[in-house]
Amino acid sequence: MNRKEEDEKYMRRCIQLARNGAMGAAPNPMVGAVIVCDGKIIGEGYHRRCGQAHAEVNAIRSVRNPELLTRSTIYVSLEPCSHYGKTPPCADLIIEKQIPRVVVGCIDPFARVSGRGIQKLRDAGVDVTVGVLEDDCLSLNRRFITFHSEKRPYIVLKWAQSADGFIDKVREGGHPVVLSSPETQMLAHKHRAECKAILVGRRTALLDNPSLTVRSWHGDNPLRLVIDRSLTLPPGLHLFDGSTPTVIFTEMDSASQHPGVEHVRLDFTQDILPQIMRYLHERNIQSLLVEGGCRLLQSFIDAKLWDEVHVERVSLRLEDGVPAPTMPPNVCFQVEKRFGSDYLHFYRNVHQAGDKKL
Ligand SMILES: [Zn+2]
C-alpha cells in the first residue's frame, strides 16, 4: 500500500468515527481522528457533544503509551482548530505532544480564520497533508455547511405514500391511514433524532395528532414546530403536552398559556417559509425535518427549499385520497432501500458544497 492509499484508509476510519457524533455534535461539525504509529492504530476519537472535547483531544487521550506520539501520524477529518473556544486549540495540543505529521481531510470553511490551524502547525515544523478524501469529509458535514452557507437549516422532507400515489385518505376526522411498517418507523425516528427541529402544518397536527418525539430510537427530541395562523388548534393535542418544547408560528399577537409552548409571530401576508428559515437560523438550528402535510411539503419543494427527500413507498393501494407531493423532474435520485415489501427512496438536492461526488 502506498502512502496515498494508506492516508485514505485511515481517513475513511476518521469519517466512520465522526458519524458517531451525528446525534450530539451539532451545532459543531462532526469530526473523527485516528493516531497511527508504525502502521498500527494506537488512538481514536471523535467529537461527541458540543462543548465537550474535540476529536483530536479524545484520540490523544486514548493513546496508552504517549511516548509513541512523537513518531506518529494523526489523521483528522477536519482542520484542527487554532483558536480558544470552549476548549483550548487542538493545533496547540498537537504541537505540544510533538506529533510530527498531521493528515487533514478538509479545511474548516467556517472557522474564524480558515486555514489558520494548518498554518500554525506548519509554522511549528509539523508535516501537514491536506485534502485526503476531501469531498467525503465535506459531505460528512453538509448540514453544518448548508446552515452556514445558505443561512438556513439543512432541510429533510419526509412522507409515506401508497402504491397508487396517495399519502392519506380524504377525511375530516378519525385515524390516519398507517402506511409505515415497524422497520420504517424506526428509521423515521432515527431521522427525527438526527434533526434539531421538526415541522408540520395545521391540518396534520389536527388530524394526525402526532407527538413528533423520538420513541423508536435513542436520541434527543427535536424542537417541535407547527404552523397555526389563527391559533385554532385545540389545546389537548400531543404537541401541547409540554413533554418537549413546541413553537407555534402564528399571526396572532399573544403569549402562549401552555408550559413549553412558545408563539412566534409571522407576517402571513408574505411568504412564511423565508421567515421560518430566518427564525431557525437565528436560533442556531442546523437541521429541519418536515413531516407533512402534502401542501406544506409541496411548498418547500416548489420553493427549492430542500436538501434531502425521504419517500416511503408501500405496497398498499388507497384507490383515492390526498395525492403525494410531486418532485421536480430533474432531481438526483440517490438510493433505494428495501424494508420487507416497502421501499424507501432517498433524493438529494445537489446544489451545495460538499456534494460534488454524490
Ligand atoms: Zn479543536
Short mmCIF file of C-alpha atoms and ligand atoms in Angstrom, two decimals:
data_model
loop_
_atom_site.label_atom_id
_atom_site.label_comp_id
_atom_site.label_asym_id
_atom_site.label_seq_id
_atom_site.Cartn_x
_atom_site.Cartn_y
_atom_site.Cartn_z
CA MET A 1 0.00 0.00 0.00
CA ASN A 2 1.47 3.37 -0.98
CA ARG A 3 1.25 6.45 1.20
CA LYS A 4 -1.82 7.87 -0.57
CA GLU A 5 -3.76 4.61 -0.17
CA GLU A 6 -2.71 4.42 3.45
CA ASP A 7 -3.79 8.02 4.11
CA GLU A 8 -7.17 7.32 2.52
CA LYS A 9 -7.62 4.16 4.56
CA TYR A 10 -7.15 5.99 7.87
CA MET A 11 -9.20 8.97 6.70
CA ARG A 12 -12.09 6.61 5.96
CA ARG A 13 -11.84 5.45 9.56
CA CYS A 14 -11.93 9.11 10.71
CA ILE A 15 -15.17 9.63 8.77
CA GLN A 16 -16.63 6.47 10.27
CA LEU A 17 -15.75 7.67 13.78
CA ALA A 18 -17.04 11.19 13.10
CA ARG A 19 -20.50 9.82 12.27
CA ASN A 20 -20.85 8.65 15.88
CA GLY A 21 -21.37 12.33 16.69
CA ALA A 22 -24.47 12.53 14.47
CA MET A 23 -26.80 12.94 17.45
CA GLY A 24 -24.71 15.17 19.71
CA ALA A 25 -22.09 17.22 17.88
CA ALA A 26 -24.40 19.88 16.39
CA PRO A 27 -24.17 22.84 16.16
CA ASN A 28 -20.48 21.86 15.85
CA PRO A 29 -19.39 19.78 12.86
CA MET A 30 -18.86 16.01 13.20
CA VAL A 31 -15.14 15.22 13.35
CA GLY A 32 -13.16 12.00 13.74
CA ALA A 33 -9.44 11.46 14.44
CA VAL A 34 -7.09 8.48 14.28
CA ILE A 35 -3.49 8.19 15.51
CA VAL A 36 -1.21 5.75 13.70
CA CYS A 37 2.25 4.57 14.75
CA ASP A 38 4.29 2.03 12.72
CA GLY A 39 1.25 1.02 10.68
CA LYS A 40 -0.95 0.43 13.72
CA ILE A 41 -3.84 2.49 15.08
CA ILE A 42 -2.87 3.47 18.62
CA GLY A 43 -5.59 6.03 19.30
CA GLU A 44 -9.04 7.06 18.10
CA GLY A 45 -11.55 9.73 18.96
CA TYR A 46 -14.49 11.76 17.73
CA HIS A 47 -16.38 14.85 18.77
CA ARG A 48 -19.22 13.51 20.89
CA ARG A 49 -21.06 16.56 22.02
CA CYS A 50 -20.91 20.30 21.54
CA GLY A 51 -18.97 21.86 24.44
CA GLN A 52 -17.00 18.68 25.10
CA ALA A 53 -13.55 17.62 23.91
CA HIS A 54 -12.70 17.76 20.21
CA ALA A 55 -11.89 14.61 18.23
CA GLU A 56 -8.09 15.20 18.36
CA VAL A 57 -8.16 15.55 22.16
CA ASN A 58 -10.14 12.34 22.57
CA ALA A 59 -7.81 10.49 20.20
CA ILE A 60 -4.67 11.71 22.01
CA ARG A 61 -6.19 10.82 25.40
CA SER A 62 -6.95 7.30 24.19
CA VAL A 63 -3.28 6.53 23.46
CA ARG A 64 -1.91 4.17 26.13
CA ASN A 65 1.76 4.93 25.59
CA PRO A 66 2.11 8.72 24.97
CA GLU A 67 5.79 8.30 24.12
CA LEU A 68 4.73 6.86 20.76
CA LEU A 69 3.12 10.18 19.82
CA THR A 70 6.47 11.70 18.87
CA ARG A 71 6.71 9.27 15.94
CA SER A 72 3.03 9.03 14.99
CA THR A 73 0.69 10.49 12.40
CA ILE A 74 -2.63 11.98 13.43
CA TYR A 75 -5.43 11.86 10.86
CA VAL A 76 -8.35 14.21 11.32
CA SER A 77 -11.35 14.72 9.04
CA LEU A 78 -11.45 18.49 9.61
CA GLU A 79 -8.66 21.02 10.05
CA PRO A 80 -7.58 21.21 13.73
CA CYS A 81 -8.84 24.38 15.42
CA SER A 82 -6.43 27.20 16.23
CA HIS A 83 -8.47 29.46 18.49
CA TYR A 84 -9.63 29.33 22.09
CA GLY A 85 -13.33 28.38 22.09
CA LYS A 86 -14.95 26.27 24.79
CA THR A 87 -11.78 24.16 24.68
CA PRO A 88 -8.08 25.05 24.04
CA PRO A 89 -6.86 24.89 20.41
CA CYS A 90 -6.18 21.38 19.08
CA ALA A 91 -3.33 22.68 16.89
CA ASP A 92 -1.51 23.71 20.09
CA LEU A 93 -2.06 20.30 21.65
CA ILE A 94 -0.64 18.52 18.58
CA ILE A 95 2.44 20.77 18.70
CA GLU A 96 2.83 20.27 22.47
CA LYS A 97 2.65 16.48 22.08
CA GLN A 98 5.26 16.71 19.28
CA ILE A 99 3.25 14.68 16.78
CA PRO A 100 5.40 15.05 13.63
CA ARG A 101 2.74 14.51 10.91
CA VAL A 102 -0.88 15.61 10.51
CA VAL A 103 -3.21 14.49 7.71
CA VAL A 104 -6.29 16.69 7.29
CA GLY A 105 -9.44 15.76 5.34
CA CYS A 106 -10.66 19.27 4.57
CA ILE A 107 -10.02 22.78 5.81
CA ASP A 108 -12.66 24.30 8.05
CA PRO A 109 -14.59 26.58 5.68
CA PHE A 110 -16.28 28.44 8.51
CA ALA A 111 -13.57 28.76 11.13
CA ARG A 112 -12.92 32.34 12.17
CA VAL A 113 -9.81 32.25 10.03
CA SER A 114 -9.99 29.24 7.74
CA GLY A 115 -6.61 27.58 7.18
CA ARG A 116 -5.01 29.10 10.26
CA GLY A 117 -4.88 25.77 12.14
CA ILE A 118 -2.86 24.25 9.29
CA GLN A 119 -0.58 27.30 9.12
CA LYS A 120 0.05 27.16 12.85
CA LEU A 121 1.09 23.51 12.59
CA ARG A 122 3.37 24.16 9.60
CA ASP A 123 4.97 27.13 11.36
CA ALA A 124 5.83 24.77 14.21
CA GLY A 125 7.54 22.39 11.78
CA VAL A 126 4.78 19.77 11.59
CA ASP A 127 4.45 17.94 8.26
CA VAL A 128 0.84 18.59 7.16
CA THR A 129 -1.00 16.89 4.29
CA VAL A 130 -4.35 18.47 3.36
CA GLY A 131 -7.27 17.25 1.22
CA VAL A 132 -7.34 13.47 1.72
CA LEU A 133 -10.87 12.29 0.78
CA GLU A 134 -11.78 15.96 0.80
CA ASP A 135 -15.22 15.60 -0.83
CA ASP A 136 -16.26 12.88 1.60
CA CYS A 137 -15.07 14.95 4.55
CA LEU A 138 -17.04 17.97 3.32
CA SER A 139 -20.10 15.87 2.58
CA LEU A 140 -19.98 14.43 6.11
CA ASN A 141 -20.79 17.91 7.40
CA ARG A 142 -23.21 19.02 4.72
CA ARG A 143 -25.74 20.03 7.39
CA PHE A 144 -23.20 22.29 9.05
CA ILE A 145 -22.01 23.65 5.69
CA THR A 146 -25.53 24.25 4.35
CA PHE A 147 -26.50 26.08 7.53
CA HIS A 148 -23.56 28.47 7.28
CA SER A 149 -23.54 28.97 3.52
CA GLU A 150 -27.31 29.16 2.89
CA LYS A 151 -28.16 30.80 6.24
CA ARG A 152 -30.92 28.27 6.86
CA PRO A 153 -31.18 24.76 8.31
CA TYR A 154 -30.45 21.65 6.24
CA ILE A 155 -33.95 20.55 5.19
CA VAL A 156 -35.21 16.96 5.02
CA LEU A 157 -38.70 16.35 3.65
CA LYS A 158 -40.36 13.07 4.56
CA TRP A 159 -43.57 11.32 3.66
CA ALA A 160 -45.03 7.85 3.09
CA GLN A 161 -47.16 7.14 0.04
CA SER A 162 -49.32 4.28 -1.20
CA ALA A 163 -48.54 2.27 -4.33
CA ASP A 164 -51.04 4.44 -6.21
CA GLY A 165 -49.51 7.71 -5.04
CA PHE A 166 -51.63 8.87 -2.10
CA ILE A 167 -50.39 9.95 1.31
CA ASP A 168 -53.71 9.66 3.12
CA LYS A 169 -57.42 9.22 2.63
CA VAL A 170 -59.53 12.35 2.45
CA ARG A 171 -61.03 12.70 5.92
CA GLU A 172 -62.39 15.26 8.35
CA GLY A 173 -61.52 13.26 11.45
CA GLY A 174 -60.76 9.73 12.57
CA HIS A 175 -57.45 7.97 12.50
CA PRO A 176 -54.85 8.49 9.77
CA VAL A 177 -54.06 5.60 7.46
CA VAL A 178 -50.90 3.97 8.81
CA LEU A 179 -48.55 3.44 5.90
CA SER A 180 -45.34 2.84 7.88
CA SER A 181 -44.11 -0.57 8.98
CA PRO A 182 -42.29 -1.07 12.32
CA GLU A 183 -38.94 -1.06 10.47
CA THR A 184 -39.55 2.14 8.53
CA GLN A 185 -40.99 3.77 11.63
CA MET A 186 -37.77 3.02 13.49
CA LEU A 187 -35.81 4.65 10.69
CA ALA A 188 -38.15 7.65 10.75
CA HIS A 189 -37.45 8.06 14.47
CA LYS A 190 -33.71 7.80 13.86
CA HIS A 191 -34.06 10.65 11.34
CA ARG A 192 -36.02 12.65 13.91
CA ALA A 193 -33.21 12.18 16.43
CA GLU A 194 -30.71 13.47 13.87
CA CYS A 195 -32.68 16.68 13.24
CA LYS A 196 -32.85 19.64 15.58
CA ALA A 197 -36.38 20.71 14.63
CA ILE A 198 -39.46 19.08 13.12
CA LEU A 199 -42.27 20.93 11.34
CA VAL A 200 -45.87 20.06 10.48
CA GLY A 201 -48.77 22.07 9.13
CA ARG A 202 -52.01 22.77 10.95
CA ARG A 203 -54.09 20.04 9.32
CA THR A 204 -51.52 17.35 10.08
CA ALA A 205 -51.35 18.47 13.72
CA LEU A 206 -55.14 18.40 13.96
CA LEU A 207 -55.98 15.21 12.05
CA ASP A 208 -52.99 13.01 12.92
CA ASN A 209 -52.37 14.44 16.41
CA PRO A 210 -48.67 13.45 16.22
CA SER A 211 -46.25 13.64 19.17
CA LEU A 212 -43.26 14.28 16.87
CA THR A 213 -40.96 12.87 19.55
CA VAL A 214 -38.19 10.26 19.30
CA ARG A 215 -39.54 6.95 20.61
CA SER A 216 -38.36 4.05 18.48
CA TRP A 217 -34.74 5.24 18.55
CA HIS A 218 -32.25 6.70 21.04
CA GLY A 219 -31.67 10.46 20.98
CA ASP A 220 -32.95 13.90 21.86
CA ASN A 221 -36.35 15.11 20.73
CA PRO A 222 -36.25 17.77 18.03
CA LEU A 223 -37.85 21.16 18.68
CA ARG A 224 -41.48 20.78 17.56
CA LEU A 225 -42.79 23.41 15.15
CA VAL A 226 -46.35 23.84 13.93
CA ILE A 227 -48.00 26.45 11.74
CA ASP A 228 -51.30 27.67 13.19
CA ARG A 229 -52.10 31.06 11.71
CA SER A 230 -55.13 31.93 13.84
CA LEU A 231 -54.35 29.72 16.88
CA THR A 232 -57.34 27.46 16.39
CA LEU A 233 -55.67 24.13 17.24
CA PRO A 234 -57.26 22.51 20.32
CA PRO A 235 -55.11 22.60 23.49
CA GLY A 236 -55.42 18.85 24.10
CA LEU A 237 -53.15 17.85 21.20
CA HIS A 238 -49.98 15.85 21.93
CA LEU A 239 -47.95 18.76 20.56
CA PHE A 240 -49.04 20.88 23.52
CA ASP A 241 -48.42 18.29 26.25
CA GLY A 242 -45.29 20.12 27.47
CA SER A 243 -43.18 16.93 27.24
CA THR A 244 -40.76 18.71 24.91
CA PRO A 245 -40.65 22.34 23.65
CA THR A 246 -43.02 23.40 20.87
CA VAL A 247 -43.13 26.57 18.77
CA ILE A 248 -46.33 27.74 17.09
CA PHE A 249 -45.94 30.03 14.08
CA THR A 250 -48.92 32.38 14.12
CA GLU A 251 -50.06 35.83 13.09
CA MET A 252 -51.69 36.38 16.49
CA ASP A 253 -50.01 38.68 18.96
CA SER A 254 -50.44 36.70 22.15
CA ALA A 255 -48.28 34.78 24.57
CA SER A 256 -48.84 31.05 24.99
CA GLN A 257 -50.72 29.79 28.05
CA HIS A 258 -49.19 26.30 27.83
CA PRO A 259 -45.88 25.50 29.56
CA GLY A 260 -43.21 24.61 26.99
CA VAL A 261 -45.17 26.18 24.12
CA GLU A 262 -43.97 29.40 22.53
CA HIS A 263 -45.69 31.63 19.98
CA VAL A 264 -43.61 33.11 17.18
CA ARG A 265 -45.31 35.78 15.14
CA LEU A 266 -45.02 35.73 11.34
CA ASP A 267 -46.40 38.03 8.66
CA PHE A 268 -48.85 35.77 6.82
CA THR A 269 -49.43 38.36 4.09
CA GLN A 270 -45.89 37.47 2.96
CA ASP A 271 -44.35 34.10 2.13
CA ILE A 272 -43.83 32.46 5.53
CA LEU A 273 -41.13 29.94 4.58
CA PRO A 274 -38.30 32.52 4.36
CA GLN A 275 -39.45 33.91 7.71
CA ILE A 276 -39.34 30.44 9.29
CA MET A 277 -35.87 29.90 7.80
CA ARG A 278 -34.66 33.20 9.28
CA TYR A 279 -36.08 32.30 12.68
CA LEU A 280 -34.40 28.88 12.71
CA HIS A 281 -31.09 30.34 11.55
CA GLU A 282 -31.19 32.89 14.37
CA ARG A 283 -31.91 30.09 16.85
CA ASN A 284 -28.86 28.22 15.53
CA ILE A 285 -30.98 25.24 14.42
CA GLN A 286 -28.95 23.50 11.73
CA SER A 287 -31.39 20.83 10.55
CA LEU A 288 -35.11 20.66 9.93
CA LEU A 289 -37.34 17.67 9.22
CA VAL A 290 -40.69 18.42 7.56
CA GLU A 291 -43.24 15.62 8.08
CA GLY A 292 -46.36 16.98 6.41
CA GLY A 293 -48.90 17.59 5.22
CA CYS A 294 -48.89 17.50 1.49
CA ARG A 295 -49.37 21.23 0.89
CA LEU A 296 -46.57 22.21 3.24
CA LEU A 297 -44.20 19.63 1.72
CA GLN A 298 -45.07 20.82 -1.78
CA SER A 299 -44.43 24.44 -0.85
CA PHE A 300 -40.92 23.50 0.31
CA ILE A 301 -40.31 21.60 -2.94
CA ASP A 302 -41.66 24.47 -5.08
CA ALA A 303 -39.50 26.99 -3.22
CA LYS A 304 -36.46 24.72 -3.76
CA LEU A 305 -36.06 24.71 0.00
CA TRP A 306 -34.91 21.15 0.49
CA ASP A 307 -31.71 19.13 0.71
CA GLU A 308 -33.00 15.58 1.11
CA VAL A 309 -36.32 13.89 0.47
CA HIS A 310 -37.22 10.55 2.02
CA VAL A 311 -40.22 8.84 0.42
CA GLU A 312 -41.57 5.62 1.82
CA ARG A 313 -43.37 3.69 -0.90
CA VAL A 314 -45.63 0.99 0.47
CA SER A 315 -47.37 -1.78 -1.43
CA LEU A 316 -50.82 -0.85 -0.11
CA ARG A 317 -53.26 0.83 -2.52
CA LEU A 318 -55.66 3.50 -1.29
CA GLU A 319 -57.59 3.92 -4.60
CA ASP A 320 -58.42 7.52 -3.67
CA GLY A 321 -57.23 10.20 -1.27
CA VAL A 322 -54.75 13.04 -0.81
CA PRO A 323 -52.15 12.91 -3.61
CA ALA A 324 -48.49 12.73 -2.57
CA PRO A 325 -46.25 15.74 -3.27
CA THR A 326 -44.63 15.76 -6.70
CA MET A 327 -40.89 16.04 -7.12
CA PRO A 328 -39.39 18.27 -9.81
CA PRO A 329 -38.34 16.17 -12.85
CA ASN A 330 -34.58 16.74 -12.72
CA VAL A 331 -33.74 15.84 -9.13
CA CYS A 332 -30.97 13.47 -8.26
CA PHE A 333 -32.40 10.16 -7.10
CA GLN A 334 -29.88 8.71 -4.78
CA VAL A 335 -30.66 5.39 -3.27
CA GLU A 336 -33.41 2.86 -2.70
CA LYS A 337 -33.62 0.72 0.41
CA ARG A 338 -35.96 -2.20 0.82
CA PHE A 339 -37.87 -2.97 4.02
CA GLY A 340 -39.99 -6.08 3.52
CA SER A 341 -42.49 -5.14 0.83
CA ASP A 342 -41.83 -1.40 1.30
CA TYR A 343 -39.22 0.79 -0.33
CA LEU A 344 -37.53 3.90 0.92
CA HIS A 345 -36.38 6.33 -1.73
CA PHE A 346 -33.79 8.97 -0.89
CA TYR A 347 -33.34 12.03 -3.06
CA ARG A 348 -30.63 14.59 -2.62
CA ASN A 349 -30.52 18.13 -3.90
CA VAL A 350 -27.06 18.65 -5.32
CA HIS A 351 -26.78 22.41 -5.05
CA GLN A 352 -24.42 22.73 -2.13
CA ALA A 353 -20.75 22.44 -1.39
CA GLY A 354 -19.53 19.05 -0.33
CA ASP A 355 -21.90 17.18 -2.62
CA LYS A 356 -19.77 17.14 -5.71
CA LYS A 357 -19.39 13.39 -5.68
CA LEU A 358 -22.85 12.42 -4.50
ZN ZN B 1 -10.23 21.51 18.17
#
